[in-house]
């Protein structure tokens, strides 16, 4: 059974940076997509960025040029480097894995952007 554990959230001032990490336990076979979603208070969960097992990336327009998703397949890890953070980036960030019919979510990590 695959489990995802996120880390790296916290409080940062506007304009600052944070790096989120997600480690997948268990074996992941074949083509898969790892992603970061976020959900702000009172809002729906939204897609932030995705990365395929081949390294192809995609970003929400709101984070393009500021966030970078990366992965280490050997370590089953996906990272999200977040720069130039804005108050509207504040949310609980969730790691997601899709592989065939399997979909797994992490428990989330809170990012607060405030001065």
PDB file of C-alpha atoms in Angstrom:
ATOM      1  CA  UNK A   1       0.000   0.000   0.000  1.00  0.00           C
ATOM      2  CA  UNK A   2       1.398   3.367  -1.033  1.00  0.00           C
ATOM      3  CA  UNK A   3       1.338   6.250   1.428  1.00  0.00           C
ATOM      4  CA  UNK A   4       2.353   9.859   0.885  1.00  0.00           C
ATOM      5  CA  UNK A   5       3.876  12.042   3.580  1.00  0.00           C
ATOM      6  CA  UNK A   6       4.359  15.775   3.019  1.00  0.00           C
ATOM      7  CA  UNK A   7       6.693  18.116   4.854  1.00  0.00           C
ATOM      8  CA  UNK A   8       8.065  21.622   4.578  1.00  0.00           C
ATOM      9  CA  UNK A   9       5.051  23.804   5.249  1.00  0.00           C
ATOM     10  CA  UNK A  10       5.169  26.746   7.591  1.00  0.00           C
ATOM     11  CA  UNK A  11       4.890  30.493   7.984  1.00  0.00           C
ATOM     12  CA  UNK A  12       6.638  32.746   5.487  1.00  0.00           C
ATOM     13  CA  UNK A  13       6.489  36.439   4.719  1.00  0.00           C
ATOM     14  CA  UNK A  14       5.207  37.668   1.364  1.00  0.00           C
ATOM     15  CA  UNK A  15       8.003  37.429  -1.177  1.00  0.00           C
ATOM     16  CA  UNK A  16       9.630  34.578   0.689  1.00  0.00           C
ATOM     17  CA  UNK A  17      10.258  30.963  -0.299  1.00  0.00           C
ATOM     18  CA  UNK A  18       9.364  27.502   0.930  1.00  0.00           C
ATOM     19  CA  UNK A  19      10.191  24.023  -0.295  1.00  0.00           C
ATOM     20  CA  UNK A  20       7.645  21.273   0.135  1.00  0.00           C
ATOM     21  CA  UNK A  21       8.577  17.613  -0.068  1.00  0.00           C
ATOM     22  CA  UNK A  22       6.499  14.481  -0.415  1.00  0.00           C
ATOM     23  CA  UNK A  23       7.812  10.974   0.068  1.00  0.00           C
ATOM     24  CA  UNK A  24       5.942   7.967  -1.221  1.00  0.00           C
ATOM     25  CA  UNK A  25       6.334   4.754   0.738  1.00  0.00           C
ATOM     26  CA  UNK A  26       5.771   1.467  -0.986  1.00  0.00           C
ATOM     27  CA  UNK A  27       6.526   0.382  -4.496  1.00  0.00           C
ATOM     28  CA  UNK A  28       5.298   2.429  -7.444  1.00  0.00           C
ATOM     29  CA  UNK A  29       5.313   0.669 -10.774  1.00  0.00           C
ATOM     30  CA  UNK A  30       4.982   1.991 -14.269  1.00  0.00           C
ATOM     31  CA  UNK A  31       3.883   5.325 -15.582  1.00  0.00           C
ATOM     32  CA  UNK A  32       2.596   7.663 -12.921  1.00  0.00           C
ATOM     33  CA  UNK A  33       1.877  11.294 -12.255  1.00  0.00           C
ATOM     34  CA  UNK A  34       2.703  13.082  -9.030  1.00  0.00           C
ATOM     35  CA  UNK A  35       1.124  16.401  -8.254  1.00  0.00           C
ATOM     36  CA  UNK A  36       0.622  19.139  -5.729  1.00  0.00           C
ATOM     37  CA  UNK A  37      -2.817  20.509  -5.002  1.00  0.00           C
ATOM     38  CA  UNK A  38      -3.835  23.187  -2.547  1.00  0.00           C
ATOM     39  CA  UNK A  39      -6.955  24.142  -0.715  1.00  0.00           C
ATOM     40  CA  UNK A  40      -7.439  27.503   0.906  1.00  0.00           C
ATOM     41  CA  UNK A  41      -9.949  28.008   3.689  1.00  0.00           C
ATOM     42  CA  UNK A  42     -13.438  28.060   2.227  1.00  0.00           C
ATOM     43  CA  UNK A  43     -12.209  27.254  -1.249  1.00  0.00           C
ATOM     44  CA  UNK A  44     -12.197  24.177  -3.434  1.00  0.00           C
ATOM     45  CA  UNK A  45      -9.052  22.132  -3.849  1.00  0.00           C
ATOM     46  CA  UNK A  46      -7.108  23.236  -6.908  1.00  0.00           C
ATOM     47  CA  UNK A  47      -4.289  21.786  -8.939  1.00  0.00           C
ATOM     48  CA  UNK A  48      -0.950  23.553  -8.503  1.00  0.00           C
ATOM     49  CA  UNK A  49       1.514  21.487 -10.518  1.00  0.00           C
ATOM     50  CA  UNK A  50       2.041  18.031 -11.954  1.00  0.00           C
ATOM     51  CA  UNK A  51       5.031  15.995 -13.007  1.00  0.00           C
ATOM     52  CA  UNK A  52       5.007  12.699 -14.864  1.00  0.00           C
ATOM     53  CA  UNK A  53       7.378   9.821 -14.230  1.00  0.00           C
ATOM     54  CA  UNK A  54       9.194  10.983 -17.371  1.00  0.00           C
ATOM     55  CA  UNK A  55       9.649  14.453 -15.898  1.00  0.00           C
ATOM     56  CA  UNK A  56       7.084  16.377 -17.912  1.00  0.00           C
ATOM     57  CA  UNK A  57       5.658  19.251 -15.870  1.00  0.00           C
ATOM     58  CA  UNK A  58       2.537  21.371 -15.907  1.00  0.00           C
ATOM     59  CA  UNK A  59       1.590  24.360 -13.750  1.00  0.00           C
ATOM     60  CA  UNK A  60      -1.446  26.371 -12.841  1.00  0.00           C
ATOM     61  CA  UNK A  61      -1.294  29.828 -14.400  1.00  0.00           C
ATOM     62  CA  UNK A  62      -1.283  31.406 -10.950  1.00  0.00           C
ATOM     63  CA  UNK A  63       2.067  29.829 -10.018  1.00  0.00           C
ATOM     64  CA  UNK A  64       3.932  29.759 -13.347  1.00  0.00           C
ATOM     65  CA  UNK A  65       7.352  31.319 -13.043  1.00  0.00           C
ATOM     66  CA  UNK A  66       7.282  31.173  -9.241  1.00  0.00           C
ATOM     67  CA  UNK A  67       6.862  27.476  -8.378  1.00  0.00           C
ATOM     68  CA  UNK A  68       8.944  24.552  -9.587  1.00  0.00           C
ATOM     69  CA  UNK A  69       7.963  20.911  -9.244  1.00  0.00           C
ATOM     70  CA  UNK A  70      10.615  18.220  -9.362  1.00  0.00           C
ATOM     71  CA  UNK A  71      10.943  14.548  -8.529  1.00  0.00           C
ATOM     72  CA  UNK A  72      13.478  11.903  -7.703  1.00  0.00           C
ATOM     73  CA  UNK A  73      12.162   8.586  -8.966  1.00  0.00           C
ATOM     74  CA  UNK A  74      14.839   6.600  -7.167  1.00  0.00           C
ATOM     75  CA  UNK A  75      13.712   8.072  -3.849  1.00  0.00           C
ATOM     76  CA  UNK A  76       9.990   8.239  -4.686  1.00  0.00           C
ATOM     77  CA  UNK A  77      10.048  11.915  -3.802  1.00  0.00           C
ATOM     78  CA  UNK A  78       8.374  14.947  -5.320  1.00  0.00           C
ATOM     79  CA  UNK A  79       9.242  18.498  -4.325  1.00  0.00           C
ATOM     80  CA  UNK A  80       7.647  21.881  -4.808  1.00  0.00           C
ATOM     81  CA  UNK A  81       9.923  24.891  -4.663  1.00  0.00           C
ATOM     82  CA  UNK A  82       7.804  27.963  -4.032  1.00  0.00           C
ATOM     83  CA  UNK A  83       9.330  31.397  -4.560  1.00  0.00           C
ATOM     84  CA  UNK A  84       7.911  34.913  -4.438  1.00  0.00           C
ATOM     85  CA  UNK A  85       5.078  33.719  -2.272  1.00  0.00           C
ATOM     86  CA  UNK A  86       1.936  35.798  -2.079  1.00  0.00           C
ATOM     87  CA  UNK A  87      -0.782  35.877   0.578  1.00  0.00           C
ATOM     88  CA  UNK A  88      -3.101  34.170  -1.895  1.00  0.00           C
ATOM     89  CA  UNK A  89      -0.745  31.167  -1.956  1.00  0.00           C
ATOM     90  CA  UNK A  90      -1.669  30.382   1.638  1.00  0.00           C
ATOM     91  CA  UNK A  91      -3.398  27.007   1.810  1.00  0.00           C
ATOM     92  CA  UNK A  92      -3.064  23.417   2.821  1.00  0.00           C
ATOM     93  CA  UNK A  93      -0.919  21.761   0.182  1.00  0.00           C
ATOM     94  CA  UNK A  94      -1.562  18.139  -0.694  1.00  0.00           C
ATOM     95  CA  UNK A  95       0.624  15.650  -2.507  1.00  0.00           C
ATOM     96  CA  UNK A  96      -1.134  13.347  -4.978  1.00  0.00           C
ATOM     97  CA  UNK A  97      -0.092  10.237  -6.849  1.00  0.00           C
ATOM     98  CA  UNK A  98      -1.913   8.652  -9.753  1.00  0.00           C
ATOM     99  CA  UNK A  99      -0.730   5.379 -11.238  1.00  0.00           C
ATOM    100  CA  UNK A 100      -3.220   3.481 -13.347  1.00  0.00           C
ATOM    101  CA  UNK A 101      -6.295   2.940 -11.201  1.00  0.00           C
ATOM    102  CA  UNK A 102      -4.409   3.886  -8.031  1.00  0.00           C
ATOM    103  CA  UNK A 103      -4.832   7.354  -6.546  1.00  0.00           C
ATOM    104  CA  UNK A 104      -3.301   8.342  -3.235  1.00  0.00           C
ATOM    105  CA  UNK A 105      -3.410  11.590  -1.255  1.00  0.00           C
ATOM    106  CA  UNK A 106      -1.140  12.839   1.475  1.00  0.00           C
ATOM    107  CA  UNK A 107      -2.425  14.355   4.692  1.00  0.00           C
ATOM    108  CA  UNK A 108      -1.503  17.896   3.697  1.00  0.00           C
ATOM    109  CA  UNK A 109       0.917  20.522   4.941  1.00  0.00           C
ATOM    110  CA  UNK A 110      -0.085  24.063   5.870  1.00  0.00           C
ATOM    111  CA  UNK A 111       1.502  27.051   4.172  1.00  0.00           C
ATOM    112  CA  UNK A 112       0.823  30.453   5.702  1.00  0.00           C
ATOM    113  CA  UNK A 113       1.950  33.628   3.946  1.00  0.00           C
ATOM    114  CA  UNK A 114       1.725  36.643   6.181  1.00  0.00           C
ATOM    115  CA  UNK A 115       3.764  39.555   7.404  1.00  0.00           C
TER     116      UNK A 115
END
